[in-house]
């Protein structure tokens, strides 16, 4: 006979976290989409706009007007977006009614990743077979090189979104290595379509920056301004044309302001690179930072100002020489439990 | 003009903080390339470039480039080897002192060589090298070891195994030996530039204690040839 042992309600209640994150059924998502569309039309009516031509931007503006919120995190504010953006894509149940999984690699744990690796390797073998056939028939191998510079591979996050499962750093690097191996083979054009699924276009850098035109002051001399920052120092430089190569910092000549040779070398670097040493005059103001930081800030400011005087090709050369990039290196913060940013406290045995 | 570019740059730069913080990291995104400062490489016409250089050029047109460090400049007077040596000589961040010591060393070399040049007979005048930079580079090259030793532990015992060295490591060892030699084995009253110029001239002629140290290392490597198969890389 079985005796009823005293149990508490806590034990009888189901363990909440055991089943994993909430699963959204297809019916649920469909209902959400219908509700969203209906709500969109209601909102359009409320705002007095036309329900047919109510775009997502209009929805955002309407919600920001009806429910103003001062919360700092934009993701915490009230939002009304299409359900596919709010509910993350989840995989449907991977096994049938009898409990048997559909995919043959289910029990590896990372089925989509391993099936992807298998597919890519199959393509690699195909390419090699094709290559062997061409060699057997004594035909020349095609040597058209893909333009590597204009495209980049998918990032790890994009790959995770594509496969709908987590990918570790190691797995991701292995996949990229396999793709590179595939692309490096001579006859990889056959699998071009497959490779394009995993590569993205990268636009050229130069088109992003707008170069200002020259300004003219009262005497008719052309000048242009530039601003630069380095570490805590910020500088503004005004470069005049038809000059003798005089440079003034905060009203003081550079020979007196920068007694160290290295700083003066840095100031003259952009001019020397373009070969225009005696042709320009410069007046700069700088504040903050130390000696070397101020020199770096003025260098960046003068390089930015010189862009207006020079052809586009030379601007590209300046960029490739590292003159136009803001130096992101700053002082590293001190961490708790350590004496400095890297130095740890003296280790004492007892 | 500054606002849109810095905002975009800030987002790109801030967005680069890897999920797991490694110990050796840099503020730049790994896609940033090293800057090329010399003006000659930009003046070459398109036809003279080889295949690899063309690919490099295309890559550079698309990828962002790091900012040039303050020690690098396109003037004829800046030499990357000399700046590296100056940095290694520097103590507690006193770059001004290190730079002045370096320039005094080069001046001392030039003076000694000029003295020798004026004293030498006519036929030997051409063989005497007066350019201190050439002497510096040649001396460093003469001091570089070809093969190094590394400690490998097998079965409890540590062996000194001969191992090939990378270019960077060779240059570093040559510079380190020169500097330690000059700091330790000198009379209390001799100045660093004087001692360094002496050592550099000796190394230029393949003599001196640094060259001897290099030969000793080579001999040790030759003696431990038997353990060379312990290396697995």
Coordinates of C-alpha atoms in Angstrom, one line a residue:
Chain A
X1 CA 0.0 0.0 0.0
X2 CA 1.2 3.5 -0.7
X3 CA 1.2 6.1 2.0
X4 CA 0.5 9.8 1.2
X5 CA 3.7 11.6 2.2
X6 CA 3.3 15.2 3.1
X7 CA 4.2 17.4 0.1
X8 CA 4.2 21.2 -0.2
X9 CA 2.6 23.2 -3.0
X10 CA 6.1 24.4 -3.9
X11 CA 7.1 20.9 -5.0
X12 CA 3.9 20.4 -6.9
X13 CA 4.3 23.6 -8.9
X14 CA 6.0 23.2 -12.3
X15 CA 9.6 24.4 -12.5
X16 CA 9.3 27.6 -14.5
X17 CA 12.7 27.8 -16.1
X18 CA 13.1 24.2 -17.2
X19 CA 11.3 24.4 -20.5
X20 CA 13.6 27.2 -21.9
X21 CA 12.5 30.6 -23.3
X22 CA 8.9 31.2 -24.4
X23 CA 8.0 29.4 -27.6
X24 CA 5.8 31.3 -30.0
X25 CA 3.5 29.1 -32.1
X26 CA 2.7 30.0 -35.7
X27 CA -0.9 30.7 -34.9
X28 CA 0.2 33.1 -32.1
X29 CA 2.5 35.1 -34.5
X30 CA -0.3 35.2 -37.1
X31 CA -2.8 36.6 -34.6
X32 CA -0.2 39.2 -33.5
X33 CA 0.3 40.3 -37.2
X34 CA -3.5 40.7 -37.7
X35 CA -3.7 42.7 -34.4
X36 CA -0.8 44.9 -35.5
X37 CA -2.4 45.7 -38.9
X38 CA -5.7 46.4 -37.3
X39 CA -4.1 48.6 -34.7
X40 CA -2.2 50.4 -37.4
X41 CA -5.5 51.4 -39.1
X42 CA -7.0 52.5 -35.8
X43 CA -3.9 54.6 -35.1
X44 CA -4.1 56.2 -38.5
X45 CA -7.7 57.1 -37.9
X46 CA -6.9 58.6 -34.5
X47 CA -4.1 60.7 -36.0
X48 CA -6.4 61.8 -38.8
X49 CA -4.2 60.3 -41.5
X50 CA -5.0 57.9 -44.4
X51 CA -5.0 54.3 -43.1
X52 CA -3.7 52.9 -46.5
X53 CA -0.5 55.0 -46.7
X54 CA 0.5 54.9 -43.0
X55 CA 4.2 53.9 -42.9
X56 CA 6.3 52.6 -40.0
X57 CA 7.9 56.1 -39.5
X58 CA 4.4 57.6 -39.1
X59 CA 3.6 54.9 -36.5
X60 CA 6.8 55.8 -34.6
X61 CA 6.0 59.5 -34.6
X62 CA 2.4 58.8 -33.5
X63 CA 3.5 56.6 -30.6
X64 CA 6.1 59.1 -29.5
X65 CA 3.4 61.8 -29.5
X66 CA 0.7 59.8 -27.7
X67 CA 3.0 58.1 -25.2
X68 CA 5.9 60.5 -24.4
X69 CA 8.6 58.8 -22.3
X70 CA 11.8 60.2 -20.8
X71 CA 13.4 56.8 -20.3
X72 CA 17.1 56.7 -21.3
X73 CA 17.1 53.3 -23.0
X74 CA 15.3 53.6 -26.3
X75 CA 14.4 50.0 -26.2
X76 CA 12.5 50.5 -23.0
X77 CA 10.2 53.2 -24.4
X78 CA 6.7 52.2 -25.8
X79 CA 7.1 50.9 -29.3
X80 CA 4.7 49.5 -32.0
X81 CA 6.6 47.5 -34.6
X82 CA 5.8 44.6 -36.9
X83 CA 5.7 41.3 -34.8
X84 CA 8.6 39.8 -36.8
X85 CA 10.8 42.6 -35.4
X86 CA 9.6 42.2 -31.8
X87 CA 9.4 38.4 -31.5
X88 CA 12.8 36.9 -32.4
X89 CA 12.7 34.2 -35.0
X90 CA 12.6 30.7 -33.4
X91 CA 12.9 27.4 -34.9
X92 CA 9.9 25.2 -35.1
X93 CA 9.9 21.9 -33.2
X94 CA 12.5 19.7 -34.7
X95 CA 10.9 16.4 -34.1
X96 CA 7.7 14.7 -35.2
X97 CA 4.9 13.1 -33.1
X98 CA 6.8 9.9 -32.6
X99 CA 9.7 11.8 -31.0
X100 CA 12.0 11.1 -34.0
X101 CA 14.0 14.2 -35.1
X102 CA 13.6 15.4 -38.8
X103 CA 17.3 16.4 -39.4
X104 CA 19.9 13.6 -39.5
X105 CA 22.4 15.8 -37.5
X106 CA 19.9 16.7 -34.7
X107 CA 21.9 14.9 -32.0
X108 CA 25.1 16.8 -32.7
X109 CA 23.5 19.8 -31.0
X110 CA 24.4 22.3 -33.7
X111 CA 22.5 20.8 -36.7
X112 CA 22.4 23.8 -38.9
X113 CA 26.1 24.7 -38.4
X114 CA 27.3 21.2 -39.2
X115 CA 24.9 20.8 -42.2
X116 CA 26.3 24.1 -43.5
X117 CA 29.9 22.9 -43.1
X118 CA 29.0 19.7 -44.9
X119 CA 27.4 21.6 -47.8
X120 CA 30.3 23.9 -48.2
X121 CA 32.7 21.0 -48.2
X122 CA 30.6 19.3 -50.8
X123 CA 31.0 22.4 -53.0
X124 CA 34.7 22.3 -52.4
X125 CA 34.9 18.7 -53.6
X126 CA 32.8 19.6 -56.6
X127 CA 35.2 22.4 -57.6
X128 CA 38.2 20.0 -57.1
X129 CA 36.5 17.4 -59.3
X130 CA 35.8 20.0 -62.0
X131 CA 39.4 21.1 -61.8
X132 CA 40.6 17.5 -62.2
X133 CA 38.4 17.1 -65.2
X134 CA 39.8 20.2 -66.9
X135 CA 43.3 19.0 -66.2
X136 CA 42.5 15.6 -67.6
X137 CA 41.2 17.2 -70.8
X138 CA 44.3 19.5 -70.9
X139 CA 42.1 22.6 -70.9
X140 CA 43.5 25.8 -69.3
X141 CA 42.2 26.6 -65.8
X142 CA 40.3 29.9 -65.5
X143 CA 42.2 32.5 -63.6
X144 CA 39.7 35.3 -63.0
X145 CA 40.4 36.7 -59.6
X146 CA 37.4 37.7 -57.5
X147 CA 37.5 41.3 -56.3
X148 CA 38.3 40.6 -52.6
X149 CA 38.6 44.3 -51.7
X150 CA 34.9 45.2 -52.3
X151 CA 33.3 42.5 -50.3
X152 CA 33.4 41.1 -46.8
X153 CA 32.2 37.9 -45.2
X154 CA 29.1 37.7 -42.9
X155 CA 29.8 38.7 -39.3
X156 CA 29.2 36.1 -36.6
X157 CA 25.9 37.8 -35.5
X158 CA 24.6 37.7 -39.1
X159 CA 25.5 34.1 -39.4
X160 CA 23.7 33.4 -36.1
X161 CA 20.6 35.1 -37.5
X162 CA 20.9 33.1 -40.7
X163 CA 21.2 29.7 -38.9
X164 CA 18.8 30.5 -36.0
X165 CA 21.2 28.9 -33.5
X166 CA 24.2 30.1 -31.5
X167 CA 27.6 29.8 -33.2
X168 CA 30.8 29.9 -31.1
X169 CA 33.9 32.0 -32.1
X170 CA 35.9 28.9 -33.0
X171 CA 33.1 27.5 -35.2
X172 CA 32.7 30.8 -37.0
X173 CA 36.4 31.1 -37.7
X174 CA 36.5 27.6 -39.1
X175 CA 33.6 28.3 -41.4
X176 CA 35.3 31.5 -42.7
X177 CA 38.5 29.6 -43.2
X178 CA 36.6 27.0 -45.3
X179 CA 35.0 29.7 -47.4
X180 CA 38.4 31.3 -48.0
X181 CA 39.8 27.9 -49.0
X182 CA 36.9 27.5 -51.5
X183 CA 37.4 30.9 -53.0
X184 CA 41.2 30.5 -53.3
X185 CA 40.7 27.5 -55.8
X186 CA 41.1 28.5 -59.5
X187 CA 37.7 27.2 -60.7
X188 CA 35.6 28.6 -57.9
X189 CA 33.3 30.5 -60.4
X190 CA 31.0 27.4 -60.5
X191 CA 29.9 27.9 -56.9
X192 CA 29.7 31.7 -57.2
X193 CA 26.0 31.8 -56.3
X194 CA 26.6 29.8 -53.2
X195 CA 29.5 32.0 -52.1
X196 CA 27.5 35.2 -52.7
X197 CA 25.0 34.1 -50.0
X198 CA 27.8 34.6 -47.4
X199 CA 29.5 37.8 -48.7
X200 CA 28.4 41.4 -48.5
X201 CA 29.4 44.6 -50.4
X202 CA 31.6 47.1 -48.6
X203 CA 31.5 50.7 -50.1
X204 CA 34.7 52.6 -50.6
X205 CA 35.8 54.8 -47.7
X206 CA 36.3 58.1 -49.5
X207 CA 32.7 58.8 -50.5
X208 CA 31.7 59.3 -46.9
X209 CA 33.5 62.6 -46.2
X210 CA 32.5 66.0 -47.8
X211 CA 35.4 68.3 -48.5
X212 CA 34.6 72.0 -47.9
X213 CA 35.4 74.6 -50.6
X214 CA 38.0 77.3 -50.1
X215 CA 37.0 80.5 -48.4
X216 CA 38.4 84.0 -49.2
X217 CA 39.2 86.7 -46.7
X218 CA 39.3 90.5 -47.2
X219 CA 42.7 90.6 -48.9
X220 CA 41.6 88.0 -51.4
X221 CA 43.9 85.2 -49.9
X222 CA 42.3 81.8 -49.9
X223 CA 42.1 80.0 -46.5
X224 CA 40.4 77.0 -45.0
X225 CA 39.8 75.7 -41.4
X226 CA 40.2 72.4 -39.8
X227 CA 39.6 70.9 -36.3
X228 CA 41.5 68.1 -34.7
X229 CA 41.5 66.1 -31.4
X230 CA 44.0 63.9 -29.8
X231 CA 43.7 62.4 -26.3
X232 CA 42.2 65.5 -24.5
X233 CA 43.7 68.2 -26.7
X234 CA 41.5 70.0 -29.2
X235 CA 42.9 72.3 -31.9
X236 CA 41.6 74.5 -34.7
X237 CA 43.9 75.4 -37.6
X238 CA 43.4 78.1 -40.3
X239 CA 45.7 77.5 -43.3
X240 CA 46.3 80.5 -45.6
X241 CA 47.5 80.3 -49.2
X242 CA 50.4 82.4 -50.7
X243 CA 52.4 82.2 -47.4
X244 CA 56.0 81.9 -46.4
X245 CA 55.7 78.8 -44.1
X246 CA 55.2 80.7 -40.9
X247 CA 53.2 78.8 -38.2
X248 CA 51.7 80.4 -35.1
X249 CA 50.2 78.5 -32.2
X250 CA 48.0 80.5 -29.7
X251 CA 49.8 83.6 -30.8
X252 CA 53.3 82.2 -30.2
X253 CA 55.8 81.0 -32.9
X254 CA 56.2 77.2 -33.0
X255 CA 59.9 77.4 -32.2
X256 CA 59.0 78.8 -28.8
X257 CA 55.8 76.9 -28.2
X258 CA 57.2 73.4 -29.1
X259 CA 60.9 73.3 -28.0
X260 CA 61.0 69.5 -28.8
X261 CA 62.0 68.6 -32.4
X262 CA 59.5 65.7 -32.6
X263 CA 56.5 68.0 -32.1
X264 CA 57.7 70.4 -34.8
X265 CA 58.2 67.4 -37.1
X266 CA 54.6 66.3 -36.5
X267 CA 53.4 69.9 -37.3
X268 CA 55.2 69.9 -40.6
X269 CA 54.3 66.3 -41.5
X270 CA 51.2 67.1 -43.6
X271 CA 52.9 69.9 -45.5
X272 CA 56.0 67.9 -46.2
X273 CA 54.0 64.9 -47.4
X274 CA 52.2 67.1 -49.9
X275 CA 55.4 69.0 -50.8
X276 CA 54.0 72.4 -49.8
X277 CA 56.3 73.5 -47.1
X278 CA 57.0 77.1 -48.0
X279 CA 53.6 77.8 -49.6
X280 CA 51.2 78.0 -46.7
X281 CA 50.9 80.1 -43.5
X282 CA 49.1 78.6 -40.5
X283 CA 47.4 80.1 -37.4
X284 CA 46.2 77.6 -34.8
X285 CA 44.7 77.6 -31.4
X286 CA 45.0 74.6 -29.1
X287 CA 44.0 73.7 -25.6
X288 CA 44.1 70.7 -23.3
X289 CA 46.3 67.6 -23.3
X290 CA 50.0 67.5 -23.1
X291 CA 52.8 68.5 -25.4
X292 CA 52.6 65.5 -27.7
X293 CA 48.8 65.4 -27.7
X294 CA 48.6 69.1 -28.7
X295 CA 51.1 68.4 -31.6
X296 CA 48.9 65.5 -32.8
X297 CA 45.7 67.5 -32.6
X298 CA 47.3 70.4 -34.6
X299 CA 48.6 67.8 -37.2
X300 CA 45.0 66.4 -37.7
X301 CA 43.5 69.9 -37.9
X302 CA 46.0 71.1 -40.5
X303 CA 45.6 67.9 -42.5
X304 CA 41.8 68.4 -42.6
X305 CA 42.3 72.0 -43.6
X306 CA 44.7 71.1 -46.4
X307 CA 42.1 68.8 -47.9
X308 CA 40.4 71.9 -49.5
X309 CA 43.6 72.9 -51.3
X310 CA 44.5 69.6 -52.8
X311 CA 43.1 67.1 -55.5
X312 CA 41.0 64.1 -54.5
X313 CA 43.8 61.7 -55.3
X314 CA 46.1 63.4 -52.9
X315 CA 43.4 63.4 -50.2
X316 CA 43.2 59.6 -50.7
X317 CA 47.0 59.5 -50.3
X318 CA 46.8 61.5 -47.1
X319 CA 44.2 59.1 -45.8
X320 CA 46.4 56.1 -46.6
X321 CA 49.3 57.8 -44.8
X322 CA 47.2 57.9 -41.6
X323 CA 47.0 61.8 -41.5
X324 CA 43.2 62.0 -41.6
X325 CA 42.2 59.4 -39.0
X326 CA 41.4 60.5 -35.4
X327 CA 43.7 58.6 -33.1
X328 CA 41.3 56.7 -30.8
X329 CA 44.0 55.8 -28.2
X330 CA 43.2 57.3 -24.8
X331 CA 44.4 56.7 -21.3
X332 CA 43.1 53.4 -20.0
X333 CA 41.0 53.5 -16.9
X334 CA 42.2 52.2 -13.6
X335 CA 40.4 49.0 -12.5
X336 CA 39.3 48.1 -9.0
X337 CA 41.6 45.6 -7.3
X338 CA 44.6 46.8 -9.3
X339 CA 47.0 49.7 -8.7
X340 CA 46.8 51.0 -12.2
X341 CA 45.3 50.1 -15.6
X342 CA 47.5 47.0 -15.9
X343 CA 49.8 47.0 -12.8
X344 CA 48.5 44.7 -10.0
X345 CA 49.2 45.2 -6.3
X346 CA 52.3 43.6 -4.9
X347 CA 51.7 39.9 -4.3
X348 CA 52.3 39.1 -0.7
X349 CA 52.5 35.4 0.3
X350 CA 51.0 36.1 3.8
Chain B
X1 CA 32.2 69.1 -41.4
X2 CA 33.6 67.6 -38.3
X3 CA 30.3 66.5 -36.7
X4 CA 29.0 63.8 -39.1
X5 CA 32.4 62.1 -39.6
X6 CA 33.2 62.1 -35.9
X7 CA 29.8 60.8 -34.9
X8 CA 30.0 58.0 -37.4
X9 CA 33.6 57.3 -36.3
X10 CA 32.6 57.3 -32.7
X11 CA 29.9 54.8 -33.3
X12 CA 32.2 52.6 -35.3
X13 CA 35.0 52.9 -32.7
X14 CA 32.7 52.4 -29.7
X15 CA 31.0 49.5 -31.3
X16 CA 34.4 47.8 -31.4
X17 CA 34.7 46.4 -27.9
X18 CA 34.9 42.6 -28.1
X19 CA 32.6 40.5 -25.9
X20 CA 35.4 38.8 -24.1
X21 CA 38.2 41.4 -23.3
X22 CA 41.5 39.9 -24.3
X23 CA 44.7 41.0 -22.4
X24 CA 46.5 42.4 -25.5
X25 CA 44.0 44.6 -27.3
X26 CA 44.0 47.8 -29.2
X27 CA 41.5 50.6 -29.6
X28 CA 41.3 50.1 -33.3
X29 CA 38.9 47.7 -35.0
X30 CA 40.9 44.7 -36.4
X31 CA 39.9 45.7 -40.0
X32 CA 42.1 48.9 -39.7
X33 CA 45.4 48.7 -41.8
X34 CA 48.8 50.2 -41.0
X35 CA 49.6 53.6 -42.6
X36 CA 52.2 54.0 -45.4
X37 CA 54.1 57.2 -44.8
X38 CA 56.8 57.3 -47.5
X39 CA 56.0 59.6 -50.4
X40 CA 57.9 57.5 -53.0
X41 CA 55.3 54.7 -52.8
X42 CA 52.6 57.1 -53.8
X43 CA 54.4 58.6 -56.8
X44 CA 54.8 55.3 -58.7
X45 CA 52.7 55.2 -61.8
X46 CA 50.1 52.4 -62.1
X47 CA 51.9 50.2 -64.7
X48 CA 55.0 49.6 -62.6
X49 CA 53.1 47.9 -59.8
X50 CA 53.1 44.1 -59.4
X51 CA 49.9 42.0 -58.9
X52 CA 50.3 41.9 -55.1
X53 CA 50.8 45.7 -54.9
X54 CA 47.7 46.2 -57.0
X55 CA 45.6 44.0 -54.7
X56 CA 47.1 45.9 -51.7
X57 CA 46.1 49.2 -53.2
X58 CA 42.5 48.0 -53.8
X59 CA 42.3 46.7 -50.3
X60 CA 43.6 50.0 -48.9
X61 CA 41.0 51.9 -50.9
X62 CA 38.2 50.1 -49.1
X63 CA 39.5 49.5 -45.6
X64 CA 40.0 52.2 -42.9
X65 CA 43.5 53.1 -42.0
X66 CA 45.0 53.7 -38.5
X67 CA 46.4 57.1 -37.5
X68 CA 50.2 57.6 -38.0
X69 CA 51.9 57.5 -34.6
X70 CA 53.8 60.6 -33.4
X71 CA 57.2 59.0 -33.9
X72 CA 56.5 58.4 -37.6
X73 CA 57.0 61.1 -40.2
X74 CA 57.5 61.4 -43.9
X75 CA 60.6 63.6 -43.7
X76 CA 64.0 62.2 -44.7
X77 CA 65.3 62.4 -41.2
X78 CA 62.8 60.0 -39.6
X79 CA 64.0 56.4 -39.7
X80 CA 61.9 53.6 -38.1
X81 CA 64.9 51.6 -36.9
X82 CA 66.4 54.7 -35.2
X83 CA 63.1 55.5 -33.5
X84 CA 62.8 51.9 -32.3
X85 CA 66.3 52.1 -30.9
X86 CA 65.5 55.5 -29.2
X87 CA 62.4 54.0 -27.6
X88 CA 64.4 51.1 -26.3
X89 CA 67.0 53.4 -24.8
X90 CA 64.2 55.5 -23.2
X91 CA 63.8 55.3 -19.4
X92 CA 60.5 56.3 -17.6
X93 CA 59.1 57.9 -20.6
X94 CA 61.8 60.5 -21.0
X95 CA 61.8 60.6 -24.8
X96 CA 63.5 64.0 -25.0
X97 CA 66.6 62.7 -23.2
X98 CA 66.7 59.5 -25.3
X99 CA 66.3 61.5 -28.5
X100 CA 69.1 63.9 -27.6
X101 CA 71.4 60.9 -26.6
X102 CA 70.7 59.3 -30.0
X103 CA 71.5 62.5 -31.9
X104 CA 74.7 63.0 -29.9
X105 CA 75.7 59.4 -30.7
X106 CA 75.2 59.9 -34.4
X107 CA 77.2 63.2 -34.2
X108 CA 80.0 61.4 -32.3
X109 CA 80.1 58.7 -35.0
X110 CA 80.3 61.3 -37.7
X111 CA 83.1 63.2 -36.0
X112 CA 85.2 60.0 -35.5
X113 CA 84.7 58.9 -39.0
X114 CA 85.6 62.4 -40.4
X115 CA 88.8 62.4 -38.2
X116 CA 89.7 59.0 -39.7
X117 CA 88.9 60.3 -43.2
X118 CA 91.1 63.3 -43.0
X119 CA 94.0 61.3 -41.5
X120 CA 93.8 58.5 -44.1
X121 CA 96.0 58.5 -47.3
X122 CA 94.3 59.2 -50.7
X123 CA 93.7 55.6 -51.8
X124 CA 91.9 54.6 -48.7
X125 CA 89.6 57.7 -48.5
X126 CA 86.8 56.1 -50.5
X127 CA 86.6 53.0 -48.3
X128 CA 85.8 55.0 -45.1
X129 CA 82.0 55.3 -44.6
X130 CA 81.0 58.7 -43.1
X131 CA 77.2 58.4 -43.1
X132 CA 76.2 57.6 -39.5
X133 CA 72.9 56.1 -40.5
X134 CA 74.6 53.6 -42.8
X135 CA 77.0 52.7 -40.1
X136 CA 74.1 52.3 -37.6
X137 CA 72.1 50.0 -40.0
X138 CA 75.2 47.9 -40.9
X139 CA 76.3 47.5 -37.3
X140 CA 72.8 46.4 -36.3
X141 CA 72.7 43.9 -39.1
X142 CA 76.1 42.5 -38.1
X143 CA 74.9 42.0 -34.5
X144 CA 71.7 40.1 -35.5
X145 CA 71.9 36.4 -34.5
X146 CA 70.6 33.9 -37.1
X147 CA 69.5 31.2 -34.7
X148 CA 68.4 31.4 -31.1
X149 CA 67.9 29.1 -28.2
X150 CA 64.6 28.3 -26.4
X151 CA 63.9 26.3 -23.3
X152 CA 61.9 23.2 -23.9
X153 CA 61.0 20.9 -21.0
X154 CA 60.9 17.1 -21.8
X155 CA 60.6 14.5 -19.1
X156 CA 61.4 16.9 -16.3
X157 CA 64.7 18.2 -17.8
X158 CA 64.9 21.5 -19.5
X159 CA 66.9 21.6 -22.7
X160 CA 68.2 24.6 -24.7
X161 CA 66.9 23.9 -28.2
X162 CA 68.2 25.8 -31.3
X163 CA 65.3 27.6 -32.9
X164 CA 65.0 29.9 -36.0
X165 CA 64.2 33.5 -35.1
X166 CA 61.8 36.0 -36.8
X167 CA 63.1 39.2 -38.2
X168 CA 61.5 41.3 -35.4
X169 CA 63.1 39.1 -32.8
X170 CA 66.6 39.4 -34.4
X171 CA 66.4 43.1 -34.5
X172 CA 65.1 43.3 -31.0
X173 CA 68.0 41.1 -29.7
X174 CA 70.6 43.1 -31.5
X175 CA 69.4 46.4 -30.1
X176 CA 68.9 45.0 -26.6
X177 CA 72.4 43.6 -26.5
X178 CA 73.9 46.9 -27.7
X179 CA 72.1 48.9 -25.0
X180 CA 72.8 46.5 -22.1
X181 CA 76.4 46.3 -23.2
X182 CA 76.7 50.1 -23.2
X183 CA 74.9 50.5 -19.9
X184 CA 76.9 48.0 -17.9
X185 CA 80.5 47.6 -19.3
X186 CA 81.6 51.1 -19.1
X187 CA 83.7 53.3 -16.9
X188 CA 81.6 55.4 -14.5
X189 CA 82.6 58.7 -16.1
X190 CA 82.1 57.9 -19.8
X191 CA 78.9 59.3 -21.3
X192 CA 76.4 57.0 -23.1
X193 CA 76.8 58.6 -26.6
X194 CA 80.5 58.1 -26.5
X195 CA 80.3 54.5 -25.4
X196 CA 77.5 53.8 -27.9
X197 CA 79.4 55.3 -30.8
X198 CA 82.4 53.2 -29.9
X199 CA 80.3 50.0 -29.8
X200 CA 78.6 50.9 -33.1
X201 CA 81.9 51.4 -34.9
X202 CA 83.3 48.2 -33.5
X203 CA 80.1 46.3 -34.6
X204 CA 80.4 47.9 -38.0
X205 CA 83.8 46.3 -38.4
X206 CA 82.6 43.0 -37.0
X207 CA 84.6 43.3 -33.8
X208 CA 83.6 44.1 -30.2
X209 CA 81.8 42.4 -27.3
X210 CA 78.3 42.4 -29.0
X211 CA 79.6 40.4 -32.0
X212 CA 81.3 38.1 -29.6
X213 CA 78.1 37.5 -27.8
X214 CA 76.4 36.7 -31.1
X215 CA 79.1 34.2 -31.9
X216 CA 78.8 32.6 -28.5
X217 CA 75.1 32.1 -29.1
X218 CA 75.7 30.6 -32.5
X219 CA 78.3 28.2 -31.0
X220 CA 75.8 27.1 -28.2
X221 CA 73.2 26.5 -30.9
X222 CA 75.7 24.4 -32.9
X223 CA 76.6 22.4 -29.8
X224 CA 72.9 21.7 -29.0
X225 CA 72.2 20.6 -32.5
X226 CA 71.3 17.1 -31.2
X227 CA 68.1 18.5 -29.5
X228 CA 66.9 20.3 -32.6
X229 CA 64.2 17.7 -33.2
X230 CA 62.5 18.6 -29.9
X231 CA 61.1 21.7 -31.6
X232 CA 57.5 21.1 -32.8
X233 CA 56.8 24.4 -34.6

